Coordinates of C-alpha atoms and ligand atoms in Angstrom, one line a residue:
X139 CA 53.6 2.9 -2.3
X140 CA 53.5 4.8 -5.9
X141 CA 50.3 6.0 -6.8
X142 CA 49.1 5.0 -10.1
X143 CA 46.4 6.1 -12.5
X144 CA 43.9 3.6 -13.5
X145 CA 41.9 3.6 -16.5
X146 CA 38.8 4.6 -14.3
X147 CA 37.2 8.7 -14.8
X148 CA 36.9 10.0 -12.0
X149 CA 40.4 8.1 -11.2
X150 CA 40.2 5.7 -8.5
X151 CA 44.0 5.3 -6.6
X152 CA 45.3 2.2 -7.0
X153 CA 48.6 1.2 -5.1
X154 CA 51.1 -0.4 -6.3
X155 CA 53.9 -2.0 -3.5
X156 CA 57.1 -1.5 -3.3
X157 CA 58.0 -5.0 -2.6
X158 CA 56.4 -5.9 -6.3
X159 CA 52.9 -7.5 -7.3
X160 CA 52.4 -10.9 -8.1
X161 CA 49.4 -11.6 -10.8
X162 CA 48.7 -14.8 -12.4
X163 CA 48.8 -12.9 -16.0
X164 CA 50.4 -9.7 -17.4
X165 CA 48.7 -8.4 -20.8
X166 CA 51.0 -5.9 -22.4
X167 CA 49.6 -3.3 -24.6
X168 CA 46.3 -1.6 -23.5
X169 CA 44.9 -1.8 -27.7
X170 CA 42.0 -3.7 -28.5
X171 CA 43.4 -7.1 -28.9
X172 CA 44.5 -6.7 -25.1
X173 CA 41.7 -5.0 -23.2
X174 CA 40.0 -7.8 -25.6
X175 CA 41.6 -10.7 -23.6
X176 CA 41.3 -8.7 -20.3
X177 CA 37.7 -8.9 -20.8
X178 CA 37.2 -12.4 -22.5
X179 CA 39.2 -13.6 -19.0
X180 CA 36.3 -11.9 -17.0
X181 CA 35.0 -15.1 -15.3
X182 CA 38.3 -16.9 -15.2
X183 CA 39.4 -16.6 -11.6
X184 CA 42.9 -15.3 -12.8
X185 CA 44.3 -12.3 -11.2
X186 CA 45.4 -10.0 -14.3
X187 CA 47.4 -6.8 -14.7
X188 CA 47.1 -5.1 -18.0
X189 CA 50.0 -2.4 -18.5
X190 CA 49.7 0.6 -22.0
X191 CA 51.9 2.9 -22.0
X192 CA 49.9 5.8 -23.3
X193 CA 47.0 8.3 -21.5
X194 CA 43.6 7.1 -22.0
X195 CA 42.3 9.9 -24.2
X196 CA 45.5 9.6 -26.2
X197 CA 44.9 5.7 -26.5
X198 CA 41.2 6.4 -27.9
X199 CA 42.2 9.3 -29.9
X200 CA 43.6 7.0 -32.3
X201 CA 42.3 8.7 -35.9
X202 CA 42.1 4.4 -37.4
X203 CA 38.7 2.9 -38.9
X204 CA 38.0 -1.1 -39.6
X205 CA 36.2 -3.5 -41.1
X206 CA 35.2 -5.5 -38.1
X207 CA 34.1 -9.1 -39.4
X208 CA 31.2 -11.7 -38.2
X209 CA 33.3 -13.4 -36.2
X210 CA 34.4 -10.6 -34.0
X211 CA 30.9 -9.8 -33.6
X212 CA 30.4 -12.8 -32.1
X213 CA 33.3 -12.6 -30.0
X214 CA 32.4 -9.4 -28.8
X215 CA 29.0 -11.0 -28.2
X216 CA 30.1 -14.1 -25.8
X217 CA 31.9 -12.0 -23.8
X218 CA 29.3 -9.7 -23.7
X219 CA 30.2 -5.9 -24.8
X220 CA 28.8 -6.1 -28.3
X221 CA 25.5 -4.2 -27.0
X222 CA 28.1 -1.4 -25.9
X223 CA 29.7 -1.2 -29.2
X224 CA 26.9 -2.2 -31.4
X225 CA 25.1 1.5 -31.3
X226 CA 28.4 3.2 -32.2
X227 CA 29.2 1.6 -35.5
X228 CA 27.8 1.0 -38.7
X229 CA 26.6 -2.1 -40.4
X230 CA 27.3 -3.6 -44.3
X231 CA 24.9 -5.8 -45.9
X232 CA 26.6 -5.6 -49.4
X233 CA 29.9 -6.2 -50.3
X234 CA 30.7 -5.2 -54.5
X235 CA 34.2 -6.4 -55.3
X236 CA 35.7 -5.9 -59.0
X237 CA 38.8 -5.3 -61.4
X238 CA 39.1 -1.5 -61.7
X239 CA 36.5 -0.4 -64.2
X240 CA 35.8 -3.6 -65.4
X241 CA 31.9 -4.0 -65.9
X242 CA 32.0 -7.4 -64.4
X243 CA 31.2 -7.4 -60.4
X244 CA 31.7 -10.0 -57.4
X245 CA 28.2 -8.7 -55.5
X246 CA 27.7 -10.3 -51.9
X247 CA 24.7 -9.9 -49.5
X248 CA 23.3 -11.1 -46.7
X249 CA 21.2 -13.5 -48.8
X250 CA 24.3 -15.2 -49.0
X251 CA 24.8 -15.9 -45.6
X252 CA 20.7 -16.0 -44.6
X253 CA 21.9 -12.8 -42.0
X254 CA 21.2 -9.2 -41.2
X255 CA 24.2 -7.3 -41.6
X256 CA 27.4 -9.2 -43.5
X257 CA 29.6 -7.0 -41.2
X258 CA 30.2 -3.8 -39.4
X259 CA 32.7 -0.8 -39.7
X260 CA 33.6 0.9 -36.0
X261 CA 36.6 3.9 -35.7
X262 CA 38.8 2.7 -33.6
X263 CA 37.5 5.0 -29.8
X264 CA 34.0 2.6 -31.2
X265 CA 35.5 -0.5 -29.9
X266 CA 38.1 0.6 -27.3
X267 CA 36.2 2.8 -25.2
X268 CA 33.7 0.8 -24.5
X269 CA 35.9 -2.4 -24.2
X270 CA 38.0 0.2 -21.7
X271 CA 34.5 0.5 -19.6
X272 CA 34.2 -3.4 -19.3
X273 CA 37.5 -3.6 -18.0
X274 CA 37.2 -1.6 -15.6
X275 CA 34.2 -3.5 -14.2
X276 CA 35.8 -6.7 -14.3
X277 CA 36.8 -7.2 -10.9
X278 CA 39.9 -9.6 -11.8
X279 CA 41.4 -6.8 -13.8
X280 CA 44.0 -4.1 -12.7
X281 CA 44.7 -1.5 -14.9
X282 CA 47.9 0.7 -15.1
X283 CA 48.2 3.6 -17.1
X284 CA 49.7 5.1 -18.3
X285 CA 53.2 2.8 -17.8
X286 CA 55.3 0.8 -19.7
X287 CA 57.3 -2.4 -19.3
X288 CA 60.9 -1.4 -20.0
X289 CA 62.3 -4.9 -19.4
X290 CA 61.2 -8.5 -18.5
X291 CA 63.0 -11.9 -17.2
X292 CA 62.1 -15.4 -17.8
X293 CA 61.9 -17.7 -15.2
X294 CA 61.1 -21.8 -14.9
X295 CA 57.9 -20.7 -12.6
X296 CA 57.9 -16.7 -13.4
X297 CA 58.0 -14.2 -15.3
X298 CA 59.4 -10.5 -13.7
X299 CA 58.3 -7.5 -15.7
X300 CA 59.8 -4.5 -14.5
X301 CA 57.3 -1.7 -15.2
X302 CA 57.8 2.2 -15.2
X303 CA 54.9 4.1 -13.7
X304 CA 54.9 7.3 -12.2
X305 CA 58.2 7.9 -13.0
X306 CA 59.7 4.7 -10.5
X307 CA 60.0 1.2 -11.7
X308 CA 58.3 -1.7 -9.7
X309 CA 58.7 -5.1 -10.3
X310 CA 55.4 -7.9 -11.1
X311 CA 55.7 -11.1 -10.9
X312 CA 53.7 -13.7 -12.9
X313 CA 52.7 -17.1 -14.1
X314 CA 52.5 -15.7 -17.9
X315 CA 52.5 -12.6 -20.1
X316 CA 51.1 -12.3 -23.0
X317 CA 52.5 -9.2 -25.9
X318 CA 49.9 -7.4 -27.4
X319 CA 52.0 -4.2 -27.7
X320 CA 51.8 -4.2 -31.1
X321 CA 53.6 -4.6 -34.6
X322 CA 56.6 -2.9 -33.5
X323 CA 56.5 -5.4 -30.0
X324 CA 59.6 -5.1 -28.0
X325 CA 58.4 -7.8 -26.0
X326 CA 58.7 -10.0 -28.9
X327 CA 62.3 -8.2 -30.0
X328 CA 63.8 -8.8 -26.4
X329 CA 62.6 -12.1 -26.3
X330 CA 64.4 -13.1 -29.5
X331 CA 61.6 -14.4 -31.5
X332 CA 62.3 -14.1 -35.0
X333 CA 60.0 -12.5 -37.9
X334 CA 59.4 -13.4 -41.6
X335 CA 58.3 -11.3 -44.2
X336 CA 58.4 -7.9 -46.4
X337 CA 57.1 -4.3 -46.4
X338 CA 54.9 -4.2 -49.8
X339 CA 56.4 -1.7 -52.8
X340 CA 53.0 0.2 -51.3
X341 CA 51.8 2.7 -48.8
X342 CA 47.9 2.9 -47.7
X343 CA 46.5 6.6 -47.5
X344 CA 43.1 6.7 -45.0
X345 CA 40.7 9.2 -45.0
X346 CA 36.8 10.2 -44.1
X347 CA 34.7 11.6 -46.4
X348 CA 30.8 12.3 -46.7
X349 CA 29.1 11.3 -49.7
X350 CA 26.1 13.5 -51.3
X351 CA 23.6 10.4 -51.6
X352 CA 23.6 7.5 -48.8
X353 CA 26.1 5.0 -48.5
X354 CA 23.5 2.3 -48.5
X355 CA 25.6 -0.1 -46.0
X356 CA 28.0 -0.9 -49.0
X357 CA 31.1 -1.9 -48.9
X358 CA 33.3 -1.6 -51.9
X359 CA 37.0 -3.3 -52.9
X360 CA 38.3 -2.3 -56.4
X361 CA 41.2 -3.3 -57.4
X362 CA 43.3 -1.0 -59.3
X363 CA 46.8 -2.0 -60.9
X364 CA 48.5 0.7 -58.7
X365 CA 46.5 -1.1 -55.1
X366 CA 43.3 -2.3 -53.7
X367 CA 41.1 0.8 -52.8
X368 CA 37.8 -0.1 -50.6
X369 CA 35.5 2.5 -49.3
X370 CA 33.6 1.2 -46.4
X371 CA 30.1 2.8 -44.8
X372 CA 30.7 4.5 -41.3
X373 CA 27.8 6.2 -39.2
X374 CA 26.7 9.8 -39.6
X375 CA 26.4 8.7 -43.5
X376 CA 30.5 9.2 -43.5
X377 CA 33.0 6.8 -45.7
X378 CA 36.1 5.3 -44.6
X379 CA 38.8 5.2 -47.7
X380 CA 41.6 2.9 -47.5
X381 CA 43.3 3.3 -50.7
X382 CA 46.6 1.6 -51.3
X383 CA 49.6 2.9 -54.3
X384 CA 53.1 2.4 -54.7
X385 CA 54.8 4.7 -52.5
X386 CA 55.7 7.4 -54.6
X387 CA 52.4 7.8 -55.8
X388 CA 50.9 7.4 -52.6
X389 CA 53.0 10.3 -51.8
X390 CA 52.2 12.6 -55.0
X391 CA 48.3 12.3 -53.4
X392 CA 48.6 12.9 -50.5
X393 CA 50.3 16.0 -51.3
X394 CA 47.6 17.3 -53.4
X395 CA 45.4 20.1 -52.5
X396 CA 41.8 18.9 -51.3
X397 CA 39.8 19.8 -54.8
X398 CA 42.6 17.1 -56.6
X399 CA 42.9 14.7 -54.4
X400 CA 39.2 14.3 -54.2
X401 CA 38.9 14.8 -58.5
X402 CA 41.1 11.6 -58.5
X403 CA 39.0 9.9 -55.7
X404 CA 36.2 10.6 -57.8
X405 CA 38.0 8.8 -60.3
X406 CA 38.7 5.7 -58.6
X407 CA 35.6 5.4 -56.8
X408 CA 33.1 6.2 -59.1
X409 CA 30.1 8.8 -59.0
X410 CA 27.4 5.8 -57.1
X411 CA 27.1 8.0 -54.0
X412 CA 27.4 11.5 -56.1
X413 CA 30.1 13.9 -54.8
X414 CA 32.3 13.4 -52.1
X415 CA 33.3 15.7 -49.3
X416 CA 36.5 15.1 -47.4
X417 CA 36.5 15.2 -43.9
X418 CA 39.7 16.2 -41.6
X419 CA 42.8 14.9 -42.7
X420 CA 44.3 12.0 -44.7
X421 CA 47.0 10.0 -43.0
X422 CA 50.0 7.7 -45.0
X423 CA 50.7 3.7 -43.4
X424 CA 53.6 1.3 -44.6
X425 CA 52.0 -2.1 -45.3
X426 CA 54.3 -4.9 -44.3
X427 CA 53.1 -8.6 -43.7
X428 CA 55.1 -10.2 -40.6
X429 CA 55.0 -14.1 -38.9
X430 CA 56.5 -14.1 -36.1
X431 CA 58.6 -17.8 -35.9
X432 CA 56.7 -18.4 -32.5
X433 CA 53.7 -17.1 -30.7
X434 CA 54.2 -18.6 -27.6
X435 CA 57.7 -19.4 -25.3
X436 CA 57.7 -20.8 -21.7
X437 CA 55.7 -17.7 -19.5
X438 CA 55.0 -15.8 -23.4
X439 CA 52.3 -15.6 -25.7
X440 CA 52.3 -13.4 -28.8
X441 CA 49.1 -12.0 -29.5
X442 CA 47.7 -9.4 -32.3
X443 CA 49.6 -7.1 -34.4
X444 CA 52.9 -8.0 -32.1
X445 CA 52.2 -11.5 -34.0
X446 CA 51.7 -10.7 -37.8
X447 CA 50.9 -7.8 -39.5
X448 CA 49.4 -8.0 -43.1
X449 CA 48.6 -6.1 -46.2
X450 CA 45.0 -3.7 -45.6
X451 CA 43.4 -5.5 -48.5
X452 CA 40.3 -7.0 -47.0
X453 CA 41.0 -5.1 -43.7
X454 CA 42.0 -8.5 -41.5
X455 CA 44.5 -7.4 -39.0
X456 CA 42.5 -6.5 -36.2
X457 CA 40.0 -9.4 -37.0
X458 CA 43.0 -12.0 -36.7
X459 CA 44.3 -10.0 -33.8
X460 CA 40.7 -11.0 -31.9
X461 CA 40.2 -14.2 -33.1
X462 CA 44.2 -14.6 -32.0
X463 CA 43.0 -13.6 -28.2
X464 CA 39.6 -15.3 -28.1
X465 CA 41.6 -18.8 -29.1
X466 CA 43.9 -18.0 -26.1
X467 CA 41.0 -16.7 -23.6
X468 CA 39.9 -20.3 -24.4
X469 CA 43.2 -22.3 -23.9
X470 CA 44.3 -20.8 -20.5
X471 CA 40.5 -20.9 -19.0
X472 CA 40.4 -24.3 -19.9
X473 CA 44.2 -25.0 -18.5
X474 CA 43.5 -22.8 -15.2
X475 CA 40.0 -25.2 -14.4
X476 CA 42.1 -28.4 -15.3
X477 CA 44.6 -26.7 -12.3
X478 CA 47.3 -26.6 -15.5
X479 CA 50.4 -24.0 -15.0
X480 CA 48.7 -21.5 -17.8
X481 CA 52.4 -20.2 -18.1
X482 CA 53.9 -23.5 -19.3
X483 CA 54.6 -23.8 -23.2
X484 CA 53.0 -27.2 -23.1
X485 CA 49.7 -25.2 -22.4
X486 CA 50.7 -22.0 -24.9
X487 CA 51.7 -24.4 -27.7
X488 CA 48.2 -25.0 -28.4
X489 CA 47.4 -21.7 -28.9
X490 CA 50.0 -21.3 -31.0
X491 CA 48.8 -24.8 -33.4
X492 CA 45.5 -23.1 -33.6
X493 CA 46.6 -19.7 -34.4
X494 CA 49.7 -19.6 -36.5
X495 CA 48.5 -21.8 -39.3
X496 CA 45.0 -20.0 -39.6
X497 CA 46.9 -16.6 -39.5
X498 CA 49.2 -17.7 -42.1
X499 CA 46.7 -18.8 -44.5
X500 CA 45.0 -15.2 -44.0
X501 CA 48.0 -13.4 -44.9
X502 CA 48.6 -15.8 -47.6
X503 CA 45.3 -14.8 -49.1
X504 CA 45.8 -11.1 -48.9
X505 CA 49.3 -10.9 -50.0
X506 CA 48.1 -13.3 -53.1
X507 CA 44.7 -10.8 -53.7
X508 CA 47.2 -7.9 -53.8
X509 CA 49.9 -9.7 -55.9
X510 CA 47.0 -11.0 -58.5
X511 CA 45.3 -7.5 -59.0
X512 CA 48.0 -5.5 -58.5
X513 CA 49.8 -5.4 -62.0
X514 CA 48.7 -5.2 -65.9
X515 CA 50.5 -8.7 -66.6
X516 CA 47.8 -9.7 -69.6
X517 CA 46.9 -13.0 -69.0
X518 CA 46.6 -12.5 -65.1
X519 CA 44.2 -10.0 -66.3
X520 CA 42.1 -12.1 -68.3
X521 CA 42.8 -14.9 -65.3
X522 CA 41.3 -12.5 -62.3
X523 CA 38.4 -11.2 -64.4
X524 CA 37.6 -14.8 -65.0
X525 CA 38.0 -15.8 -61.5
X526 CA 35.4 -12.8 -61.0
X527 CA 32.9 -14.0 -63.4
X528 CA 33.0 -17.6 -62.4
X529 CA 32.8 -16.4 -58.6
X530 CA 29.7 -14.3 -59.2
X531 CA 27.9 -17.2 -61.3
X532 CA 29.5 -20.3 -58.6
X533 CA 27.2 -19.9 -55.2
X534 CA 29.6 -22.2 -53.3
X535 CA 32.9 -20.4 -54.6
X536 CA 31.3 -16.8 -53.5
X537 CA 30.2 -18.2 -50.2
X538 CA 33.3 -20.5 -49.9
X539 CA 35.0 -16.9 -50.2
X540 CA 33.1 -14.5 -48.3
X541 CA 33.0 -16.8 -45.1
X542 CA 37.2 -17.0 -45.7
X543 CA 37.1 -13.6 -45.4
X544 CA 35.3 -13.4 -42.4
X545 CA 36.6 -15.7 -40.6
X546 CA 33.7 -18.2 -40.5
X547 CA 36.0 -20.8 -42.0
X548 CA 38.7 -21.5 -39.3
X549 CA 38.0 -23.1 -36.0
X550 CA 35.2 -21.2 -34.1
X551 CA 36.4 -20.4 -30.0
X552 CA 33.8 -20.9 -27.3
X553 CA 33.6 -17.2 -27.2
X554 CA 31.6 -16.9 -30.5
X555 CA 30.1 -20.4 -30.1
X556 CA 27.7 -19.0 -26.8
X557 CA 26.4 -15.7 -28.6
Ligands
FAD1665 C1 45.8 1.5 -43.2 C2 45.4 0.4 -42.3 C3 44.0 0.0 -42.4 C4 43.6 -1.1 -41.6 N1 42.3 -1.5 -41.7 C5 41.9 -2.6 -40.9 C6 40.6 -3.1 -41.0 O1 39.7 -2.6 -41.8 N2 40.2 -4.2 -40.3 C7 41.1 -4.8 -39.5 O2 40.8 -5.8 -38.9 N3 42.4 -4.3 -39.4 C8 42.8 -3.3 -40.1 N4 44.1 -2.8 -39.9 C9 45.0 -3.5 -39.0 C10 44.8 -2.9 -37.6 O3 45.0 -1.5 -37.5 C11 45.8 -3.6 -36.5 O4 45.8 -5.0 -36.8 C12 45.3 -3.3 -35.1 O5 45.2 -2.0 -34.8 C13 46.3 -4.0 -34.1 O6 45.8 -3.9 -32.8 P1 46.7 -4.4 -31.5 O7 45.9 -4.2 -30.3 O8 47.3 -5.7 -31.8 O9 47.9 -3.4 -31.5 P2 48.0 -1.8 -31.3 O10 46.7 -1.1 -31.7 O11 49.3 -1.3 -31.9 O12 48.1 -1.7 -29.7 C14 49.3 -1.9 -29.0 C15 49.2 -1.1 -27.6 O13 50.4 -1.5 -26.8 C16 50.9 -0.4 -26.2 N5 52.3 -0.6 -25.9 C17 53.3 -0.8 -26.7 N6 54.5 -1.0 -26.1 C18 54.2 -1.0 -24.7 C19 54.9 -1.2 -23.5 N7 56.2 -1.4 -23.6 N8 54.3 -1.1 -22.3 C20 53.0 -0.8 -22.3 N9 52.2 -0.7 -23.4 C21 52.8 -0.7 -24.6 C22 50.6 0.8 -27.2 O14 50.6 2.0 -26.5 C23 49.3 0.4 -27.8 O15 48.2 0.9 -27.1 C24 44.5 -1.7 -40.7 C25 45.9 -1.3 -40.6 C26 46.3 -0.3 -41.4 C27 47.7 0.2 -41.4

């Protein structure tokens, strides 16, 4: 037997045999889009083994911020954590978009949508953590970690993962895995699903900083001709920047001392919440936007970041990543009560016909916001600043907009529908 560490502090032992360990799923990746599905698969009756490959703390550690949109919220509600995370993040109840400097601004509130908040802003240890506590409560759930899969093999009635923990490799058998290991998946690569798409002529620089007067739960997305640049409202009256320029100049600022990079914050953000003070460091992302060809093969689903990838603008990713896992909590509960094989492509293609074609409008979206603002072309200018004005003055375009955005406009899983 080879002792492994679970998620749980103090550790329980779990055992693993030597003979193998046969689950009816395998979630790869430990990230929030898979403890996501571990946990929307709580009542399911399916025996699950969820495998990430780094330490705990290392996994929470992650230094990341996001928008988190309505629809995740009510995920997070059906399957009931939201109270967990809810006290640990901040809310936004106004959204002001615009063209640079240009007077003219797309203002949304919560008027618009008759609710509270618009949305919410969590750092990244504000939704895994507690998501990791609700794992570990769910009975149906084994955790490994940290472990890795270093290869898997495809069978008509199994999938064989052969998973390194503790320094030995022992073999699981299941019905179906699901990837949610992330953009750089080798469970997608070794399965030979293809990819479409480009890294943007852009990087994205992060950062916290503290603003002198309060945020006021606003979130802002300006448009520059160099990259989108949003400032979002995080507790503790802290800002999350997520500023996107070509690469070279994305570079050039992130090599400047703290007293310039902040004068040229300044001067893209504005003076609204008076002076700005930056906290801990700034970190530098390549923005790509990826398809995969397929999210789902006989005993494999795709799920998340190991899916598609897309430009920060908007900050989607992780929102398509849970509205990806929600949509396929929902398929294989329903295939597992109608005593379907929830491994069988038949059964994971439609998760894939729900998913794909949403996902792909998304990144359609944000790859044309980026493509339309980015650049001084003249009469695109005069055709975005337009398309500003009439979207401020055209209640059904704004709201037609913001609910695109987030994600009240696709189809709505179960999950969302019972909060
Ligand atoms: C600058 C920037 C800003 C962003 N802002 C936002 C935002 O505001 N809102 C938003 O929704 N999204 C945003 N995103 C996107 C978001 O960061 C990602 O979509 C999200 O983190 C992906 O989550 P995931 O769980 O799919 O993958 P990951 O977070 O990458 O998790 C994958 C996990 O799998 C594990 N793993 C990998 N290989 C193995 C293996 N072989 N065995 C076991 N485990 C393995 C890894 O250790 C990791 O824990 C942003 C992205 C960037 C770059």
């Amino acid at each position: 037997m080879v002792q492994v560490q679970s998620y749980s502090e103090p550790s329980p032992t779990q055992t693993i045999p030597e003979q193998g360990y046969d689950c009816d799923l395998v979630i790869v990746g430990g990230g929030i889009a898979g403890l996501t599905l571990a946990s929307a698969l709580k009542d399911s009756g399916l025996r699950i083994l969820l495998i990430e490959a780094r330490e705990k703390s290392a996994a929470v550690a992650k230094g990341q911020a996001y928008a988190v949109h309505m629809l995740s919220a009510l995920i997070y509600q059906g399957i009931g954590v939201w109270d967990k995370i809810l006290p640990q993040i901040e809310t936004y109840r106004r959204v002001r978009l615009s063209d640079a400097d240009y007077p003219e601004v797309v203002e949304f509130n919560t008027s618009d949508l008759h609710t509270q908040d618009l949305g919410y802003v969590a750092e990244h240890q504000a939704l895994l953590y507690p998501l990791q506590e609700f794992v570990q409560g769910c009975d149906n759930v084994t955790v490994l970690c940290p472990a890795e899969v270093v290869s898997t093999e495809y069978f008509a009635d199994e999938v064989c993962v052969a998973v390194k923990l503790a320094g030995e490799i022992r073999t699981v058998r299941s019905k179906l895995m699901v990837a949610a290991d992330g953009a750089r998946s080798r469970i997608r690569e070794a399965a030979g699903i293809k990819t479409r798409g480009w890294k943007y002529w852009q990087s994205c620089i992060v950062a916290f900083v503290k603003p002198e007067k309060s945020h006021n739960h606003t979130a802002y997305e300006k448009f520059w001709s160099s990259g989108p640049f949003a400032i979002l409202p995080l507790p503790g009256n802290r800002c999350r920047i997520v500023w996107t320029a070509p690469h070279e100049e994305a570079q050039a600022l992130c090599a400047l001392n703290d007293e310039q990079f902040l004068a040229e914050l300044t001067r893209r953000y504005g003076k609204e919440m008076g002076k700005l003070e930056l906290l801990g460091d700034r970190f530098i992302f390549q923005v790509r936007l990826m398809q995969s060809d397929r999210y789902a093969l006989h005993r494999l689903a795709l799920v998340g970041d190991a899916a598609h990838n897309c430009h920060p603008v908007g900050g989607q990713g992780l929102n398509l990543g849970i509205r990806d896992v929600a949509a396929l909590a929902q398929v294989i509960k329903a295939a597992h009560q109608a005593r379907e094989d929830i491994g069988n492509l038949q059964v994971l293609k439609r998760y894939e016909r729900w998913r794909k074609q949403e996902n792909l409008a998304i990144l359609g979206f944000t790859d044309l916001l980026d493509r339309m603002f980015s650049n001084n072309f003249l009469p695109l200018v005069m055709l975005r600043r337009l398309g500003l004005w009439i979207m401020q003055r055209v209640p059904l375009l704004k709201i037609f907009t913001l609910k695109l955005m987030i994600g009240l406009k696709g189809r709505t899983p179960k999950l969302a529908q019972n909060s």
